[in-house]
One Martini backbone bead per residue (centre of mass of N, CA, C, O) as a GRO file, in nm:
protein
   66
    1MET     BB    1  16.198   3.878   6.056
    2VAL     BB    2  15.897   3.862   6.134
    3ARG     BB    3  15.890   3.556   6.182
    4ILE     BB    4  16.083   3.556   6.424
    5ILE     BB    5  15.912   3.733   6.610
    6VAL     BB    6  15.657   3.560   6.608
    7LEU     BB    7  15.790   3.303   6.711
    8PHE     BB    8  15.886   3.424   6.978
    9VAL     BB    9  15.608   3.504   7.088
   10VAL     BB   10  15.486   3.221   7.083
   11ILE     BB   11  15.689   3.090   7.275
   12VAL     BB   12  15.635   3.276   7.516
   13VAL     BB   13  15.335   3.213   7.549
   14ILE     BB   14  15.362   2.909   7.589
   15ALA     BB   15  15.544   2.925   7.839
   16MET     BB   16  15.346   3.082   8.018
   17VAL     BB   17  15.122   2.872   8.017
   18VAL     BB   18  15.281   2.633   8.128
   19LEU     BB   19  15.369   2.771   8.394
   20GLY     BB   20  15.085   2.837   8.497
   21VAL     BB   21  14.979   2.547   8.510
   22ALA     BB   22  15.198   2.433   8.695
   23ARG     BB   23  15.136   2.624   8.932
   24MET     BB   24  14.843   2.538   8.977
   25ILE     BB   25  14.895   2.239   9.031
   26ARG     BB   26  15.078   2.281   9.278
   27SER     BB   27  14.868   2.440   9.454
   28PHE     BB   28  14.657   2.198   9.463
   29SER     BB   29  14.852   1.950   9.559
   30ALA     BB   30  15.003   2.158   9.788
   31PRO     BB   31  14.920   2.222  10.076
   32GLU     BB   32  14.952   2.398  10.343
   33PRO     BB   33  15.065   2.353  10.639
   34VAL     BB   34  14.934   2.290  10.956
   35ASP     BB   35  14.975   2.396  11.259
   36SER     BB   36  15.010   2.308  11.561
   37PRO     BB   37  14.948   2.417  11.872
   38ARG     BB   38  15.230   2.343  11.981
   39GLU     BB   39  15.397   2.491  11.764
   40ILE     BB   40  15.286   2.771  11.817
   41LEU     BB   41  15.374   2.782  12.112
   42ARG     BB   42  15.677   2.748  12.064
   43ARG     BB   43  15.712   3.004  11.892
   44ARG     BB   44  15.610   3.210  12.099
   45TYR     BB   45  15.827   3.143  12.309
   46ALA     BB   46  16.078   3.192  12.127
   47ALA     BB   47  15.982   3.502  12.065
   48GLY     BB   48  15.861   3.621  12.353
   49GLU     BB   49  15.539   3.639  12.389
   50ILE     BB   50  15.585   3.427  12.616
   51ASP     BB   51  15.622   3.280  12.906
   52GLU     BB   52  15.693   3.002  13.087
   53ASP     BB   53  15.428   2.980  13.245
   54GLU     BB   54  15.240   3.004  13.002
   55TYR     BB   55  15.353   2.769  12.844
   56LEU     BB   56  15.301   2.544  13.057
   57ARG     BB   57  14.999   2.589  13.092
   58ARG     BB   58  14.920   2.539  12.793
   59MET     BB   59  15.050   2.261  12.758
   60SER     BB   60  14.879   2.121  12.976
   61GLY     BB   61  14.610   2.181  12.832
   62LEU     BB   62  14.683   2.012  12.572
   63SER     BB   63  14.727   1.726  12.729
   64GLN     BB   64  14.447   1.724  12.790
   65GLU     BB   65  14.157   1.535  12.809
   66TRP     BB   66  13.806   1.593  12.724
   0.00000   0.00000   0.00000
C-alpha cells in the first residue's frame, strides 16, 4: 500500500515538472504579438474612446512618412 502511494506521488511530481518545463518552453518560443499603432487606433475607435474626427486625424498622421 505504501509503495503504491509513493509511486503515485512520484508520478505526480514528474508530471508537474514536465508540464512546467513545457509551459516555460512555450512562453519563451512564442512571444505575445505587439499590436500596430493602426490596430490600437481601430480598437479605440471601435470601443468609443475616440470620435470619428480624432480617428481620421490620427490615421492620417500615421500614413504620413516623416
